[in-house]
Coordinates of C-alpha atoms in Angstrom, one line a residue:
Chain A
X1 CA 1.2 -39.0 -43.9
X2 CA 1.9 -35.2 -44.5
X3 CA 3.5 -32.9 -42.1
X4 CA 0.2 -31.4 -41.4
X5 CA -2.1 -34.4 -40.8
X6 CA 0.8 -35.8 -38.6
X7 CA 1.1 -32.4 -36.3
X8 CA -2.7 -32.4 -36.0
X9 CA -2.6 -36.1 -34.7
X10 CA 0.2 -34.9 -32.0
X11 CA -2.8 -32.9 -30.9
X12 CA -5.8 -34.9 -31.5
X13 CA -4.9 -38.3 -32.2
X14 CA -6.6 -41.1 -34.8
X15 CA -9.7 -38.9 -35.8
X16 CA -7.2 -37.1 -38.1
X17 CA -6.5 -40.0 -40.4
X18 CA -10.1 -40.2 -40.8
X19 CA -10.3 -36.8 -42.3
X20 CA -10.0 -35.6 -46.0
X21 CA -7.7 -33.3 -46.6
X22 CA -9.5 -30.2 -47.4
X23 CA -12.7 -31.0 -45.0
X24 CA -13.2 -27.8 -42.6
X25 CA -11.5 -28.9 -39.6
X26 CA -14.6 -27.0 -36.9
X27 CA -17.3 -28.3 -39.3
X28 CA -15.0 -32.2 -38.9
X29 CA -15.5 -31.8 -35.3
X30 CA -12.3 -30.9 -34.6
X31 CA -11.9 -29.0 -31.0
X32 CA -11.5 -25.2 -31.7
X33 CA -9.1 -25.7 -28.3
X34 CA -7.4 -27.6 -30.2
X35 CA -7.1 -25.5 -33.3
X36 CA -5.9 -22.6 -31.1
X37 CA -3.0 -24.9 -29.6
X38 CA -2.4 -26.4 -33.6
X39 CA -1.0 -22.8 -34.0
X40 CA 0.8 -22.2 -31.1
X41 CA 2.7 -25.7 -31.5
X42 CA 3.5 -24.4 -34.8
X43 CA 5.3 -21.8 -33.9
X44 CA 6.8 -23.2 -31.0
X45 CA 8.3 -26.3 -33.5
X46 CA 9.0 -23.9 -36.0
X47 CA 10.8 -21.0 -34.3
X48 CA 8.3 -18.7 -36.0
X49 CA 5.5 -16.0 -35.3
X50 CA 2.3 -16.4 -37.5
X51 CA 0.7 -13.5 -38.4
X52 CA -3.3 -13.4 -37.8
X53 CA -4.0 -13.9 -40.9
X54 CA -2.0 -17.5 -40.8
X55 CA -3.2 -18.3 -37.9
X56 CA -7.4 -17.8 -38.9
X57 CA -6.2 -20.0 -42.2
X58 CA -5.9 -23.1 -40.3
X59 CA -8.9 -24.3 -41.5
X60 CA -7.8 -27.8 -43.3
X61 CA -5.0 -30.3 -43.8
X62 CA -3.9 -29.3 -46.8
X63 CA -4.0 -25.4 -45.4
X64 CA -1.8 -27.1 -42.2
X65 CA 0.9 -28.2 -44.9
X66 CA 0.9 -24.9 -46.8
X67 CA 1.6 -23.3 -44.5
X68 CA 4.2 -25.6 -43.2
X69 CA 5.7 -25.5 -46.3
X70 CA 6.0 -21.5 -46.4
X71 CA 7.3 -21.3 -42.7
X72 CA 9.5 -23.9 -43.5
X73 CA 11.2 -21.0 -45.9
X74 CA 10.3 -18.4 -43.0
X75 CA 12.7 -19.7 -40.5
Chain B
X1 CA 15.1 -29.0 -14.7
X2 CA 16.6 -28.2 -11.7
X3 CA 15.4 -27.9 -8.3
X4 CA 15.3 -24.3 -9.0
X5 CA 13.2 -24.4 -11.2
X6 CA 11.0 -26.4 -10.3
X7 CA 10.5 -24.4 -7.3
X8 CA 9.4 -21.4 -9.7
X9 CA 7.3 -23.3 -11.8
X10 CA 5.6 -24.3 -8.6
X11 CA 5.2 -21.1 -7.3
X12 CA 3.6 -19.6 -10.4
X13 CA 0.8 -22.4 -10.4
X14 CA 0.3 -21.7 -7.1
X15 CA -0.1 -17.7 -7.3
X16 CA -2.7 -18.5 -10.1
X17 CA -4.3 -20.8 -8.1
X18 CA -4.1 -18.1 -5.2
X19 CA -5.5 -15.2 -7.4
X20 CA -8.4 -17.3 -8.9
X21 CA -12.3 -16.2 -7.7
X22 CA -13.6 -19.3 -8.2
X23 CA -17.2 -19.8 -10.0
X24 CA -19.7 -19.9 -7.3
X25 CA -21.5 -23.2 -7.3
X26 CA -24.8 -22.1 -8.7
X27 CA -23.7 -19.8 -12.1
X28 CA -21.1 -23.5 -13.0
X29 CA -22.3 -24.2 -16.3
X30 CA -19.4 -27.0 -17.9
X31 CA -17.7 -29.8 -15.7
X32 CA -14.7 -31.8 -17.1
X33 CA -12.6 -34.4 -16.1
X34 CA -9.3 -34.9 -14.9
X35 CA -7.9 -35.4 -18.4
X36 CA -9.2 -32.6 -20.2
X37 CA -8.7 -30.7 -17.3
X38 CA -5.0 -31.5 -17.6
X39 CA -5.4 -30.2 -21.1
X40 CA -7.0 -26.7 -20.4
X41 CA -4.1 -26.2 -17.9
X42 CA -1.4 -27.7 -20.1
X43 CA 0.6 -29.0 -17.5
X44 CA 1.6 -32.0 -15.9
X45 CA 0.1 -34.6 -13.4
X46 CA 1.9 -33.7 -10.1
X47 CA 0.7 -29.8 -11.1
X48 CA -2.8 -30.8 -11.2
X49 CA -2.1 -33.2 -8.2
X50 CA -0.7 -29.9 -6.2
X51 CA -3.9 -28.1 -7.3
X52 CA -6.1 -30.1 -5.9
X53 CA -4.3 -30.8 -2.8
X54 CA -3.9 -26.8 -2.3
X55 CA -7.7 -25.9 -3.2
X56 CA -8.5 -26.0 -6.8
X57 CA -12.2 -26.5 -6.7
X58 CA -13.7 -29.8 -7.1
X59 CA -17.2 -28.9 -8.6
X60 CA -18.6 -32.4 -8.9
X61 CA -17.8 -36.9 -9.3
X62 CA -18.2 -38.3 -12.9
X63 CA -21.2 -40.4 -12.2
X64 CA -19.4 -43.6 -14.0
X65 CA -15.9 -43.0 -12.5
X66 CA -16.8 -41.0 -9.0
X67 CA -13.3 -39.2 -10.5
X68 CA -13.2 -35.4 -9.6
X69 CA -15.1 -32.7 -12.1
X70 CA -13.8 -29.5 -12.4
X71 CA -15.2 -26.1 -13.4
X72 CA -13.9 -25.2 -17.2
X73 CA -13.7 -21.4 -16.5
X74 CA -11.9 -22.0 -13.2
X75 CA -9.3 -24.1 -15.1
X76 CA -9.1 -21.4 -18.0
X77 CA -8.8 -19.0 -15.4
X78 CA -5.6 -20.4 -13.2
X79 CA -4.2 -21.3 -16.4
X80 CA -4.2 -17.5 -17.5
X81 CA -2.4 -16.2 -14.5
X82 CA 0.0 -19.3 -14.2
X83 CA 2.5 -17.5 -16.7
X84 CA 3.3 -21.3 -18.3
X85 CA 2.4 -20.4 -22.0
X86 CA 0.8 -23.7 -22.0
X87 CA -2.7 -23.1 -20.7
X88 CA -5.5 -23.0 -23.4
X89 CA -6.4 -19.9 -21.8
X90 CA -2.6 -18.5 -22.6
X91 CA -3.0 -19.6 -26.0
X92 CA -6.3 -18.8 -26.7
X93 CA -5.9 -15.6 -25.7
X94 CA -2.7 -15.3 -27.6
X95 CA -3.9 -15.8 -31.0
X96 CA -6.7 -13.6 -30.2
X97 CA -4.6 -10.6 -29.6
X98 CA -1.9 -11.5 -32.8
X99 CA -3.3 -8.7 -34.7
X100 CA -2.5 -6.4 -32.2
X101 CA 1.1 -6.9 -32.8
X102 CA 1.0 -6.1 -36.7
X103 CA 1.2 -2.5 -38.0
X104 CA -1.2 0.0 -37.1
X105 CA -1.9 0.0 -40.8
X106 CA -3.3 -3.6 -41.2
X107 CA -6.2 -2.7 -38.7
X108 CA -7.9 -1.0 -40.8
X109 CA -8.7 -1.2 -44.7
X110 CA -11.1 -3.9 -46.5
X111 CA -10.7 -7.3 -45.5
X112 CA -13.0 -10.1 -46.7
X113 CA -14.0 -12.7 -45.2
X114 CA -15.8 -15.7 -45.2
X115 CA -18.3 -16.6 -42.6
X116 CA -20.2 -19.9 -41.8
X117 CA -22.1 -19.1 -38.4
X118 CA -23.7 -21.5 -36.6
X119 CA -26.7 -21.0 -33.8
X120 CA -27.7 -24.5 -31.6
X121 CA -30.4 -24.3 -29.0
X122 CA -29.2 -25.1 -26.0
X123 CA -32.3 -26.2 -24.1
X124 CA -31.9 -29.6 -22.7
X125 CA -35.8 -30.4 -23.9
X126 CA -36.9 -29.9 -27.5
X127 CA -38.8 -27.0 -28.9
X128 CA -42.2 -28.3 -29.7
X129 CA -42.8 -24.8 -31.8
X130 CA -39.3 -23.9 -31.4
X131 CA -38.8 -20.5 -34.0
X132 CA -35.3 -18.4 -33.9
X133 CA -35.0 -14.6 -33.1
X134 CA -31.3 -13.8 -34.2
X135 CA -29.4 -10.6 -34.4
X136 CA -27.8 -9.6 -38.2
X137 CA -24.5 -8.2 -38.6
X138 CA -24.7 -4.3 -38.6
X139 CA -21.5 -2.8 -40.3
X140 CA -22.5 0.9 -39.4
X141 CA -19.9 1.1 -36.8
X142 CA -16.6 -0.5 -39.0
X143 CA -17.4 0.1 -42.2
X144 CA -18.1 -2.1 -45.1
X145 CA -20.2 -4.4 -47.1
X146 CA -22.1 -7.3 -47.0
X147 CA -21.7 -9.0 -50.2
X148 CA -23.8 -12.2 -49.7
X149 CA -25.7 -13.5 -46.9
X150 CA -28.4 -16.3 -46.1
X151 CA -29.8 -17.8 -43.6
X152 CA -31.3 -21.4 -42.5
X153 CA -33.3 -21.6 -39.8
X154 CA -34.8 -25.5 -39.5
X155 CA -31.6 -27.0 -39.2
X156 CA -30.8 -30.0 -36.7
X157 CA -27.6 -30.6 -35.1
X158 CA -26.5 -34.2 -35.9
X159 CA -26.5 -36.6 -32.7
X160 CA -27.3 -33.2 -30.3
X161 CA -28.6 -33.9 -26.8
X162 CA -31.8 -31.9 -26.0
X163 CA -33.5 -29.9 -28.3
X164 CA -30.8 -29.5 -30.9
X165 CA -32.4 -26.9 -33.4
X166 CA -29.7 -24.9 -35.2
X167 CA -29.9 -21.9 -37.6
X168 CA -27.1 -21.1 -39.7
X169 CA -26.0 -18.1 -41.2
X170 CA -23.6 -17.6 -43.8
X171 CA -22.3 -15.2 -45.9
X172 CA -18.9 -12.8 -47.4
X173 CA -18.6 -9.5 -45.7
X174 CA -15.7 -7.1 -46.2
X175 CA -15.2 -5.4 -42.9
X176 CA -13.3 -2.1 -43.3
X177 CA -12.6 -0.9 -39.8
X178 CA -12.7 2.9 -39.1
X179 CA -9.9 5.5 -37.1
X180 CA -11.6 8.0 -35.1
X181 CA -10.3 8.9 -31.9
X182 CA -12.2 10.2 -29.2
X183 CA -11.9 13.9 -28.6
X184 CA -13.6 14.5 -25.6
X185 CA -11.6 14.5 -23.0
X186 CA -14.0 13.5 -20.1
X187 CA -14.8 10.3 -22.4
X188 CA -10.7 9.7 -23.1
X189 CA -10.6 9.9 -19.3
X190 CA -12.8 7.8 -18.1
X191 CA -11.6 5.4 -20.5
X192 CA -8.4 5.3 -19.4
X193 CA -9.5 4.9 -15.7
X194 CA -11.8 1.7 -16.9
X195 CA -8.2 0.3 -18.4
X196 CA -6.2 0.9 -15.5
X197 CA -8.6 -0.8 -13.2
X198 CA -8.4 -3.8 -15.4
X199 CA -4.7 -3.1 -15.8
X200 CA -3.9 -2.8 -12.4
X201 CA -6.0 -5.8 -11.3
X202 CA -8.6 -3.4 -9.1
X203 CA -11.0 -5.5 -10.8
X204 CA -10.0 -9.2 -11.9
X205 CA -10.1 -10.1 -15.3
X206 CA -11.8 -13.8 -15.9
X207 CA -13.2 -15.4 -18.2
X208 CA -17.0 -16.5 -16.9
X209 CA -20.1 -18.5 -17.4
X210 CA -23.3 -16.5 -19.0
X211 CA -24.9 -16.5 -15.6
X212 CA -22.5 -15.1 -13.9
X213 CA -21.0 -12.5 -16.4
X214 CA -25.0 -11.4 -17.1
X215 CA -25.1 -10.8 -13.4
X216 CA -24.0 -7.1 -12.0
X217 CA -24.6 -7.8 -8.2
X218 CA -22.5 -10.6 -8.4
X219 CA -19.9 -9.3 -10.3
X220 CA -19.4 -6.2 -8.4
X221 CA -19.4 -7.8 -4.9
X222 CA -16.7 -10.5 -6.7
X223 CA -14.8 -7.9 -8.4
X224 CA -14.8 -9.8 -11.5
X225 CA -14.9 -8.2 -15.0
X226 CA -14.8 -9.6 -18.5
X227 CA -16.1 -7.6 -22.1
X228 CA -19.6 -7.4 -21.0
X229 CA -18.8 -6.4 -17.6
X230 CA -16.4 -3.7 -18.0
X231 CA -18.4 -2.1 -21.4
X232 CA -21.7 -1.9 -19.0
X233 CA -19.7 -0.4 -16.5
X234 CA -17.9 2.2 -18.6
X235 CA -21.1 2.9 -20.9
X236 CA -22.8 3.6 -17.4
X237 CA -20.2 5.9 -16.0
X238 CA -20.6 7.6 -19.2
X239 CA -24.2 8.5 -19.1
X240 CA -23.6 9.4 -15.7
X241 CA -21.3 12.3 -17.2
X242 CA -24.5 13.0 -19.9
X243 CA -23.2 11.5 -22.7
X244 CA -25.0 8.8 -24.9
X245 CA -23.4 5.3 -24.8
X246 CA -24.4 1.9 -25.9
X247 CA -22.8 -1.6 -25.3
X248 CA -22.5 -3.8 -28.6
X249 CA -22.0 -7.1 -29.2
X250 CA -19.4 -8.4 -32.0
X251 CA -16.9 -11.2 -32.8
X252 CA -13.5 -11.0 -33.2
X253 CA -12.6 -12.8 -35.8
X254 CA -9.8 -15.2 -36.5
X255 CA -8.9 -18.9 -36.6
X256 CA -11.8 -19.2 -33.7
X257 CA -14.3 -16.5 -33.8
X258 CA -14.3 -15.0 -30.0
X259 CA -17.8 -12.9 -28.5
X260 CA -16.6 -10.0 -27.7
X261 CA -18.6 -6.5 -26.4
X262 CA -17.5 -3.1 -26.6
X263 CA -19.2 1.1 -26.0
X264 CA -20.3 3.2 -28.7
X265 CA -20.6 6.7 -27.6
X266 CA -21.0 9.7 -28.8
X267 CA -18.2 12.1 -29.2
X268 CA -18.2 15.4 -28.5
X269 CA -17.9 16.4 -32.3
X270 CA -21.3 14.5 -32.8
X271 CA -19.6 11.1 -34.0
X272 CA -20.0 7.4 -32.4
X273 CA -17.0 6.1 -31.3
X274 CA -16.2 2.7 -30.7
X275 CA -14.6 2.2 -27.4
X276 CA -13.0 -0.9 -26.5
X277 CA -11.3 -1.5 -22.7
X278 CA -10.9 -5.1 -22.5
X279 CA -8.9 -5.3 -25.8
X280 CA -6.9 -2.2 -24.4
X281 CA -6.1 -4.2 -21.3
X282 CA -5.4 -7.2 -23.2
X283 CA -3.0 -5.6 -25.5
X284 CA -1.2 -4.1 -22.3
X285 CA -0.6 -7.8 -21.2
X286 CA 0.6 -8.9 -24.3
X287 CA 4.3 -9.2 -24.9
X288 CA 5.1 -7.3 -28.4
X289 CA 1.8 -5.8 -28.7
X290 CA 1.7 -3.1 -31.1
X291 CA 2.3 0.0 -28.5
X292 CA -0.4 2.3 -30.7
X293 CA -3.0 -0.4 -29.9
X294 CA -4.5 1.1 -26.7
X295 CA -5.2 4.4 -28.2
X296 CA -6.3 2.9 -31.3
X297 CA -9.1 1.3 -29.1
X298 CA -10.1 4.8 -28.1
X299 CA -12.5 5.6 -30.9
X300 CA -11.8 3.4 -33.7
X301 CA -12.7 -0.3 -34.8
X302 CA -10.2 -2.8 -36.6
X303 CA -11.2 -4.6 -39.9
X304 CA -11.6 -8.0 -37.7
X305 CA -15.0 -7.0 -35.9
X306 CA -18.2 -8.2 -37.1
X307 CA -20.8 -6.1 -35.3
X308 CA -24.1 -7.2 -34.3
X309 CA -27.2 -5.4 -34.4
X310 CA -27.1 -6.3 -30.3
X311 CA -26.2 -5.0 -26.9
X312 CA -24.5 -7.1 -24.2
X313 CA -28.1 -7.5 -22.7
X314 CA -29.0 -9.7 -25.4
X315 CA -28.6 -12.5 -26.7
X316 CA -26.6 -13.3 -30.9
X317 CA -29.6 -15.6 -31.4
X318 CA -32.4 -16.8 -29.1
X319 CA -34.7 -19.9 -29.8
X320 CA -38.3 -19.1 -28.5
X321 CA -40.8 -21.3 -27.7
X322 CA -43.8 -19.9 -26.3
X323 CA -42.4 -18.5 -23.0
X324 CA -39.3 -20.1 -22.6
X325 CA -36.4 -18.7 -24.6
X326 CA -33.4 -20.3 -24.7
X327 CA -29.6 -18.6 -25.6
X328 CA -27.7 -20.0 -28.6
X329 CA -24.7 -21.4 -28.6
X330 CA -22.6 -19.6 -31.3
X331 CA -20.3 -20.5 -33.2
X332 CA -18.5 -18.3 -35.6
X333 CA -15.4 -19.8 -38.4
X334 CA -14.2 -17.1 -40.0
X335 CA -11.9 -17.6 -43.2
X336 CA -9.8 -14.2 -44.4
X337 CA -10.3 -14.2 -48.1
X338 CA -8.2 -12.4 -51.0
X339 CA -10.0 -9.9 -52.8
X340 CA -12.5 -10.5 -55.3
X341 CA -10.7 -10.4 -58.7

């Protein structure tokens, strides 16, 4: 499991392994609640503050583990 | 955690709880359960447990369970004031108001984005000749382009209760955003008395049902104010002065697009200006916000408002059905996109 599917099931449990990793996580069903809080719990885990621009990216799996991957180098 | 803190942690629930107008029973629109409730707060069982035992209001029984309902916007509301960081409402509104803590010179300049927008009827019947009246986007005010756009309008929402008709809009705009402050100085002041009200909490800042927030007389004698409220308020007190002002509807968009409403008015130099007191007041209450922010909302518009063609007595989209006309449920993802090549 990547780093990003595995932080979005902290938030929203088994529906994530059901999802593909570039499927549009609002159009998947996924709570925009629960997109806000994906971003937040980011940068609360990762000691970091995302810009707007990072934060309105958040729109897939694979965008979750980009940007993991650049914060990772951020911190 | 020690005792301590405890205490404090307590006491800030409780002031929220103590500074909440509830929603009066007949504008409640949305009722959830203990456990989502829980999760709009962001806190911990004995919290909601102290809550309930000190007044939070119970707004209906879960016809299965007979568990307790609660009001969403009462919950978003407590959790805003609670100070935890925790709350949806917290968050929510934090990542709203992130671009207010860039550089004054990211708010404005061309910015693409991707839109997928969707309208659902909300009537709990179907639309026998259901057809959909919906609002375009209207750069005028920020600047731009629209560089594709299209529209389906017999759509149905999969597994949708009631009349689930949906139009969709998408499309790639480049919003550019636009710096004009306000000269005049009766409009500079009377915005600044609309933010300070807000500021000050002379007025209460919730978040609120349509019914309730599309309601004067009931905000006034509650003292509650929100984007609609306090741009029909200011844009009033303006054409009391003689000036011409208009409310506008918009999103702000980002990773969940948010309705928003601000003025347009027009400046003593014979420009509209785009006014904006709830973002002002937000930005105050927002630690590391930008400190330029609350003048840049007097007069100019940032490059992350879509405008509608719309005033806050409207409504985005609207399906009709002979008489009855029912408000959409919009929903607006937003994707930032690099420039075309």
């Amino acid at each position: 499991m990547t780093p990003g599917r595995e932080l979005l099931s902290e938030l929203v449990g088994g529906i994530a392994d059901e999802l593909g990793s570039d499927d549009d996580l609002l159009l998947a069903g996924i709570d925009s609640g629960d997109l806000i809080r994906l971003g937040m719990l980011i940068e609360d885990r990762y000691g970091v503050e995302l810009k707007a621009d990072d934060l309105a990216g958040l729109r897939s799996i694979d965008a979750i583990d980009a940007l993991l991957n650049r914060v990772g180098g951020r911190r | 955690m020690s005792g301590h803190l405890v205490a404090e942690t307590t006491d800030r629930w409780l002031s929220a709880l103590e500074a909440l107008v509830p929603v009066p029973p007949e504008y409640r629109e949305r009722q959830v359960d203990r456990t989502r409730a829980r999760s709009i707060l962001g806190c911990k069982e004995p919290v909601l447990d102290l809550l309930i035992e000190r007044g939070l209001p119970v707004a209906g029984r879960d016809a299965a369970s007979g568990g307790p309902l609660f009001d969403y916007h009462d919950l978003i509301n407590v959790g805003l004031r609670s100070g935890s960081g925790l709350s949806l409402g917290e968050q929510a509104q934090r990542s709203l108001m992130r671009f207010a803590l860039a550089p004054a010179a990211t708010w404005t300049g061309d910015k693409r984005w991707s839109l997928q927008i969707e309208h659902r009827c909300a009537a709990e019947a179907r639309c026998e000749h259901g057809r959909w009246e919906a609002a375009v986007p209207d750069l005028g005010p920020v600047g731009g382009r629209i560089e594709r756009w299209q529209e389906e309008r017999d759509g149905t929402a999969d597994g949708a209760a009631g009349c689930g008709a949906l139009m969709r809009q998408q499309g790639v705009v480049v919003l550019r955003g636009e710096v004009a402050p306000v000269v005049s100085a009766d409009v500079r002041k009377v915005f600044r008395r609309a933010v300070k009200e807000i500021v000050e909490r002379e007025v209460r800042y919730q978040w609120m049902p349509r019914a309730l927030r599309t309601d004067p007389e009931a905000t006034d004698r509650l003292r509650l104010t929100d984007c609609a409220v306090a741009s029909r308020t200011l844009a009033g007190r303006l054409v009391e002065l003689g000036f011409e002002a208009r409310t506008r509807k918009s999103h702000v968009l980002g990773l969940v697009g948010v309705e928003h409403i601000w003025v347009q008015v027009l400046d003593a130099d014979g420009l509209w200006k785009v006014v904006d007191p709830i973002l002002a007041a937000l930005a105050d209450w927002t630690k590391g916000a930008n400190p330029d922010f609350g003048d840049f909302c007097l007069g100019s518009i940032s490059n992350r408002v879509l405008p509608w063609l719309c005033d806050a007595d409207h409504d985005v989209a609207t399906h009709v059905d002979g008489d009855r006309r029912t408000p959409a449920v919009t929903a607006v993802i937003a994707e930032p996109k690099e420039e075309a090549p």
